[in-house]
Amino acid sequence: MAASTVSSWVPPSLPDPESSSAAASGLVLLDRRCYIADLPNNTTAESTTSRGLPIKVTFRAARPPLVSHFCVHCPGLDFRCIGPNIVATDADLVLLHVPVDPSSTFRGLDWDYFVYSPRSQWLDLLPNPDPKCLDHKATALISRDDGAWYAVAALGGRAPLYDGGALIRWEFDLHLYRSSSVSKRWISRRLSVSEFERDKLIPLPEEVDRLYHETEKTITIGGQHGTVAWVDLWRGIFFCDVLKQCPLLQDVPLPAPARGNWERILTNFDPSVLRDVTVSRNKDWIKYVELEFLSREELNPTPVSYTDWVRSNKRKYKVVPDGWKSTTWNMAIPVGSSEGWHRDCVVDVKDVSLEATDPCLSDRMATLSSKTARTLKEFPVAYPILSMDDDVVYLLSRTRPRDMDKLALMFAIDLRKATLRGLAELDVQKFIFLCNFCASEICRGT
């Protein structure tokens, strides 16, 4: 199969099944980009694509900060342009998208959507949503009745409604599929927002051309009415009970950005570099983290000559990176039953202890530091991933130690205790896709 020659799609080795099965008791970190391989185990499920080709999906679990992943095997499909991806997870169900055309474009008919259960080993092909094209960042999977049936909900944008030159409301489309419906068809409903809550706390200058809401992440909260949270990581969250007969959007602003991020919010800077939002395992709290990259100013070296000074045209001071600070917040669910966001932990990287209780972790960190001549503060980190279980945040880093190839690392930091909880090396060939990692509770019950 042609795709097997693509080295970035060859699965990395994982710990033996006995040690990796320990992940089944809690949260895992997932790589959203699937590997192309036939590595069956007790989670493998089989089905056929919309074009009649056999397909197998396998889940391979690992304990965080190692990253778990999925393997897809589909003889006859050449994933030359784009490979299978995980769109969403909820409980022990997974929604994945598989390109079925070797020259796949962004047309809906070029993709198949499957819901996969590692625990029950089934793989369900969904009706294609075409002509609707689902925004994967804005698509949620909702497991119902312990996986007996499920729903898929996607938010799509529409042009805002004006009266003359005055903005009346922002409008959206809710695309919904229920596996329990007799028709087995997608339905769409119009949603709107006329109370612009986030504009009151996090206003944007008139010259900033941006949609009111740009979904970067979607979270399934569940409950009786299938609550979904669509997260704009810069300004706010839309909450919606998608299984109600007449669903409504509730607009909840995020906390105001840290001072060091004020300029970034006005540009097209990727907010997932700095922020993450998740829901607690018991679905009773929304959790939010923000990184603030710190810096200091230093004098530039004195030029050798006046000519060098003129040609350099440099400022007297230069800005030098100086670590980071993280702030976490939480908010009770159901939203609106309390005063909103509450600041929880504020941690400066210089205060994070490297005195790990695990001797192996201490040795690995010492070896890494000796080859990089760096403290934890000097490692470049980004793309925080909040744990659903506890006060841990996972941070991605890429570095090139002396006499070593490039390294991709995942740090686990306990923010409550300000300690290094864990460290794992990642598949560096896939690390260019930085934002394709997420936390999931998929291992519960598998």
Coordinates of N, CA and C in Angstrom, one line a residue, residues 267-408:
T267 N -4.3 40.3 16.5 CA -3.7 39.8 15.3 C -4.3 38.4 15.0
N268 N -3.8 37.8 14.0 CA -4.3 36.4 13.6 C -3.4 35.3 14.4
F269 N -2.8 35.7 15.5 CA -2.1 34.7 16.3 C -2.9 33.6 16.7
D270 N -2.4 32.3 16.6 CA -3.2 31.1 16.9 C -3.4 31.0 18.4
P271 N -4.6 31.1 18.9 CA -4.8 31.1 20.3 C -4.5 29.8 21.0
S272 N -4.5 28.7 20.2 CA -4.3 27.4 20.8 C -2.8 27.3 21.2
V273 N -1.9 28.1 20.8 CA -0.6 28.2 21.2 C -0.5 28.5 22.7
L274 N -1.5 29.3 23.2 CA -1.5 29.8 24.5 C -2.6 29.3 25.4
R275 N -3.7 28.8 24.9 CA -4.9 28.5 25.7 C -5.5 27.2 25.4
D276 N -6.2 26.7 26.4 CA -7.0 25.5 26.3 C -8.2 25.6 27.2
V277 N -9.3 24.9 26.8 CA -10.5 24.8 27.6 C -10.9 23.4 27.6
T278 N -11.3 22.8 28.7 CA -11.8 21.4 28.8 C -12.9 21.4 29.8
V279 N -13.5 20.2 29.9 CA -14.5 19.9 31.0 C -14.0 18.9 31.9
S280 N -14.3 18.9 33.2 CA -13.8 17.9 34.1 C -14.5 16.6 33.8
R281 N -13.9 15.5 34.4 CA -14.4 14.2 34.1 C -15.8 14.0 34.5
N282 N -16.2 14.6 35.6 CA -17.6 14.5 36.1 C -18.6 15.5 35.4
K283 N -18.0 16.3 34.5 CA -18.8 17.2 33.8 C -19.5 18.3 34.7
D284 N -18.8 18.6 35.8 CA -19.3 19.6 36.7 C -18.6 20.9 36.7
W285 N -17.4 21.0 36.0 CA -16.7 22.2 35.9 C -16.1 22.4 34.5
I286 N -16.1 23.6 34.0 CA -15.4 24.0 32.8 C -14.0 24.5 33.3
K287 N -12.9 24.1 32.7 CA -11.6 24.5 33.1 C -10.9 25.2 31.9
Y288 N -10.1 26.2 32.3 CA -9.5 27.1 31.3 C -8.1 27.4 31.7
V289 N -7.1 27.4 30.8 CA -5.7 27.7 31.1 C -5.2 28.7 30.1
E290 N -4.4 29.7 30.5 CA -3.7 30.6 29.6 C -2.3 30.7 30.0
L291 N -1.4 30.6 28.9 CA 0.0 30.8 29.1 C 0.3 32.3 28.7
E292 N 1.2 32.8 29.4 CA 1.7 34.2 29.1 C 3.2 34.1 29.0
F293 N 3.8 34.3 27.8 CA 5.2 34.2 27.6 C 5.8 35.5 28.1
L294 N 6.8 35.3 29.0 CA 7.5 36.4 29.7 C 8.7 36.8 28.9
S295 N 9.2 38.0 29.0 CA 10.4 38.5 28.3 C 11.1 39.6 29.2
R296 N 12.3 39.8 28.8 CA 13.0 40.9 29.4 C 13.7 41.7 28.3
E297 N 14.2 42.9 28.6 CA 14.9 43.7 27.7 C 16.4 43.7 28.1
E298 N 17.2 43.6 27.0 CA 18.7 43.6 27.3 C 19.3 44.6 26.3
L299 N 20.4 45.1 26.7 CA 21.2 46.0 25.8 C 21.8 45.2 24.6
N300 N 21.7 45.7 23.4 CA 22.3 45.0 22.3 C 23.8 45.1 22.4
P301 N 24.6 44.2 21.9 CA 26.0 44.3 22.0 C 26.5 45.6 21.3
T302 N 27.5 46.2 21.8 CA 28.0 47.4 21.2 C 28.6 47.1 19.8
P303 N 28.2 47.8 18.8 CA 28.7 47.6 17.4 C 30.2 47.8 17.4
V304 N 30.9 47.1 16.5 CA 32.4 47.3 16.4 C 32.7 48.7 15.9
S305 N 32.0 49.2 15.0 CA 32.3 50.5 14.4 C 31.0 51.3 14.3
Y306 N 31.2 52.6 14.0 CA 30.0 53.5 13.7 C 29.3 53.0 12.5
T307 N 30.0 52.6 11.5 CA 29.4 52.1 10.3 C 28.5 50.9 10.6
D308 N 29.0 49.9 11.4 CA 28.2 48.8 11.8 C 26.9 49.2 12.5
W309 N 27.1 50.2 13.4 CA 26.0 50.7 14.2 C 24.9 51.3 13.3
V310 N 25.3 52.1 12.3 CA 24.3 52.7 11.3 C 23.6 51.7 10.5
R311 N 24.4 50.7 10.0 CA 23.8 49.7 9.1 C 22.9 48.7 9.9
S312 N 23.2 48.5 11.2 CA 22.4 47.5 11.9 C 21.0 48.1 12.2
N313 N 20.9 49.4 12.4 CA 19.6 50.0 12.6 C 18.8 49.3 13.7
K314 N 19.5 48.9 14.8 CA 18.8 48.2 15.8 C 18.5 49.1 17.0
R315 N 17.4 48.7 17.7 CA 17.1 49.5 18.9 C 18.2 49.3 20.0
K316 N 18.1 50.2 20.9 CA 19.1 50.1 22.0 C 18.9 48.8 22.8
Y317 N 17.7 48.4 23.0 CA 17.3 47.2 23.8 C 16.8 46.1 22.8
K318 N 17.0 44.9 23.2 CA 16.3 43.8 22.5 C 15.5 43.0 23.5
V319 N 14.4 42.4 23.0 CA 13.6 41.6 23.9 C 14.0 40.1 23.9
V320 N 14.2 39.6 25.0 CA 14.7 38.2 25.2 C 13.7 37.4 25.9
P321 N 13.3 36.2 25.4 CA 12.4 35.3 26.1 C 12.8 35.0 27.5
D322 N 11.9 35.0 28.4 CA 12.3 34.8 29.8 C 11.3 33.9 30.5
G323 N 10.9 32.7 29.9 CA 10.0 31.8 30.5 C 8.6 32.1 30.3
W324 N 7.7 31.5 31.1 CA 6.3 31.6 31.0 C 5.6 31.6 32.3
K325 N 4.4 32.0 32.3 CA 3.5 31.9 33.5 C 2.2 31.4 33.0
S326 N 1.5 30.5 33.8 CA 0.2 30.0 33.5 C -0.8 30.4 34.6
T327 N -2.0 30.6 34.1 CA -3.1 30.9 35.0 C -4.3 30.0 34.6
T328 N -4.9 29.3 35.6 CA -6.0 28.5 35.4 C -7.3 29.1 36.0
W329 N -8.4 28.8 35.4 CA -9.7 29.3 35.9 C -10.7 28.1 35.8
N330 N -11.8 28.2 36.6 CA -12.8 27.2 36.5 C -14.2 27.9 36.6
M331 N -15.2 27.2 36.1 CA -16.6 27.7 36.2 C -17.5 26.5 36.3
A332 N -18.5 26.7 37.2 CA -19.4 25.6 37.6 C -20.4 25.3 36.4
I333 N -20.8 24.1 36.3 CA -21.8 23.7 35.3 C -23.0 23.2 36.2
P334 N -24.3 23.7 35.8 CA -24.6 24.4 34.6 C -24.2 25.9 34.7
V335 N -23.8 26.4 33.5 CA -23.3 27.8 33.4 C -24.4 28.7 33.8
G336 N -24.1 29.7 34.6 CA -25.2 30.7 35.0 C -25.6 30.5 36.4
S337 N -25.2 29.3 37.0 CA -25.7 29.0 38.3 C -24.8 29.6 39.4
S338 N -23.7 30.3 38.9 CA -22.7 30.9 39.9 C -22.3 32.2 39.3
E339 N -21.2 32.8 39.9 CA -20.7 34.1 39.5 C -19.8 34.0 38.2
G340 N -19.7 32.8 37.6 CA -18.9 32.7 36.4 C -17.5 32.2 36.7
W341 N -16.5 32.7 36.1 CA -15.1 32.2 36.2 C -14.5 32.6 37.5
H342 N -13.7 31.6 38.1 CA -13.0 31.8 39.3 C -11.5 31.5 39.0
R343 N -10.6 32.4 39.4 CA -9.2 32.2 39.2 C -8.8 31.1 40.2
D344 N -8.0 30.1 39.6 CA -7.6 29.0 40.4 C -6.1 29.0 40.7
C345 N -5.2 28.6 39.8 CA -3.8 28.5 40.0 C -3.0 29.5 39.2
V346 N -2.0 30.2 39.7 CA -1.1 31.0 39.0 C 0.3 30.5 39.2
V347 N 1.0 30.0 38.2 CA 2.3 29.4 38.4 C 3.3 30.0 37.4
D348 N 4.5 30.4 37.9 CA 5.6 30.9 37.1 C 6.5 29.7 36.9
V349 N 7.0 29.5 35.7 CA 7.9 28.4 35.5 C 9.1 28.4 36.4
K350 N 9.6 29.5 36.8 CA 10.8 29.5 37.6 C 10.5 28.9 39.0
D351 N 9.2 28.8 39.4 CA 8.8 28.2 40.6 C 8.5 26.7 40.5
V352 N 8.6 26.1 39.3 CA 8.3 24.7 39.2 C 9.4 23.9 39.6
S353 N 9.2 23.0 40.5 CA 10.3 22.1 41.1 C 10.5 21.0 40.1
L354 N 11.8 20.6 40.0 CA 12.2 19.5 39.2 C 12.6 18.3 40.1
E355 N 12.3 18.4 41.4 CA 12.6 17.3 42.3 C 11.5 16.3 42.2
A356 N 11.6 15.5 41.1 CA 10.6 14.5 40.8 C 10.7 13.3 41.8
T357 N 9.6 12.8 42.2 CA 9.6 11.6 43.0 C 10.0 10.3 42.3
D358 N 9.9 10.3 41.0 CA 10.2 9.2 40.1 C 11.7 9.4 39.8
P359 N 12.6 8.5 40.2 CA 14.0 8.6 39.9 C 14.3 8.5 38.4
C360 N 13.5 7.8 37.7 CA 13.8 7.7 36.2 C 13.5 9.0 35.6
L361 N 12.4 9.7 36.1 CA 12.1 11.0 35.5 C 13.2 12.0 35.8
S362 N 13.7 12.0 37.1 CA 14.8 12.9 37.5 C 16.1 12.7 36.6
D363 N 16.4 11.4 36.3 CA 17.5 11.1 35.5 C 17.4 11.6 34.1
R364 N 16.2 11.4 33.5 CA 15.9 11.8 32.1 C 16.0 13.3 32.0
M365 N 15.5 14.0 33.0 CA 15.5 15.5 32.9 C 16.9 16.0 33.1
A366 N 17.7 15.3 34.0 CA 19.1 15.7 34.2 C 19.9 15.5 32.9
T367 N 19.7 14.3 32.3 CA 20.4 14.0 31.0 C 20.1 15.1 29.9
L368 N 18.8 15.4 29.8 CA 18.3 16.3 28.8 C 18.9 17.7 29.1
S369 N 18.9 18.1 30.3 CA 19.4 19.4 30.7 C 20.9 19.5 30.4
S370 N 21.6 18.4 30.7 CA 23.1 18.5 30.5 C 23.4 18.6 29.0
K371 N 22.6 18.1 28.1 CA 22.9 18.2 26.7 C 22.4 19.5 26.1
T372 N 21.4 20.1 26.8 CA 20.9 21.4 26.2 C 21.4 22.6 27.0
A373 N 22.0 22.4 28.1 CA 22.4 23.5 29.0 C 21.3 24.4 29.3
R374 N 20.1 23.8 29.6 CA 18.9 24.6 29.8 C 18.2 24.2 31.1
T375 N 17.5 25.1 31.7 CA 16.6 24.8 32.8 C 15.3 24.6 32.1
L376 N 14.3 24.2 32.9 CA 12.9 24.1 32.4 C 12.4 25.4 31.8
K377 N 12.8 26.5 32.4 CA 12.4 27.8 32.0 C 12.8 28.1 30.5
E378 N 13.9 27.5 30.1 CA 14.5 27.8 28.8 C 14.0 26.9 27.7
F379 N 13.2 25.9 28.1 CA 12.7 25.1 27.0 C 11.5 25.8 26.4
P380 N 11.5 25.9 25.0 CA 10.3 26.5 24.4 C 9.1 25.6 24.5
V381 N 8.0 26.1 25.1 CA 6.8 25.4 25.2 C 5.6 26.1 24.6
A382 N 4.6 25.4 24.3 CA 3.4 26.0 23.7 C 2.3 24.9 23.7
Y383 N 1.1 25.3 23.2 CA 0.0 24.4 23.0 C -0.4 23.6 24.3
P384 N -0.8 24.3 25.3 CA -1.2 23.6 26.6 C -2.4 22.7 26.4
I385 N -2.4 21.6 27.1 CA -3.5 20.6 27.0 C -3.9 20.4 28.5
L386 N -5.1 20.8 28.9 CA -5.5 20.6 30.2 C -6.0 19.2 30.5
S387 N -5.6 18.6 31.6 CA -6.2 17.3 32.0 C -7.6 17.5 32.5
M388 N -8.4 16.4 32.2 CA -9.8 16.4 32.7 C -9.9 15.9 34.1
D389 N -8.8 15.2 34.6 CA -8.8 14.5 35.9 C -8.4 15.4 37.0
D390 N -7.3 16.2 36.8 CA -6.6 16.8 37.9 C -6.1 18.2 37.5
D391 N -5.0 18.6 38.2 CA -4.5 20.0 38.0 C -3.3 19.9 37.1
V392 N -3.2 18.9 36.2 CA -2.0 18.8 35.3 C -2.3 19.5 34.0
V393 N -1.3 20.2 33.5 CA -1.3 20.7 32.1 C -0.1 20.1 31.4
Y394 N -0.4 19.7 30.1 CA 0.6 19.1 29.3 C 1.1 20.2 28.3
L395 N 2.4 20.3 28.2 CA 3.0 21.4 27.3 C 3.9 20.7 26.3
L396 N 3.8 21.1 25.0 CA 4.6 20.6 24.0 C 5.8 21.4 23.8
S397 N 6.9 20.8 23.5 CA 8.2 21.5 23.3 C 9.0 20.8 22.2
R398 N 9.7 21.6 21.4 CA 10.6 21.0 20.4 C 12.0 21.7 20.6
T399 N 13.0 20.8 20.6 CA 14.4 21.3 20.8 C 15.4 20.5 20.1
R400 N 16.6 21.0 20.0 CA 17.7 20.2 19.4 C 18.9 20.2 20.3
P401 N 19.0 19.2 21.2 CA 20.1 19.1 22.1 C 21.4 18.9 21.3
R402 N 22.5 19.2 22.0 CA 23.9 19.1 21.4 C 24.1 17.6 21.1
D403 N 24.7 17.3 19.9 CA 25.0 16.0 19.5 C 23.8 15.0 19.4
M404 N 22.6 15.6 19.2 CA 21.4 14.8 19.2 C 20.5 15.3 18.0
D405 N 19.7 14.4 17.5 CA 18.7 14.8 16.6 C 17.6 15.7 17.2
K406 N 16.8 16.3 16.4 CA 15.7 17.2 17.0 C 14.8 16.3 17.8
L407 N 14.3 16.9 18.9 CA 13.5 16.2 19.9 C 12.1 16.9 20.0
A408 N 11.1 16.1 20.1 CA 9.7 16.6 20.4 C 9.3 16.0 21.7

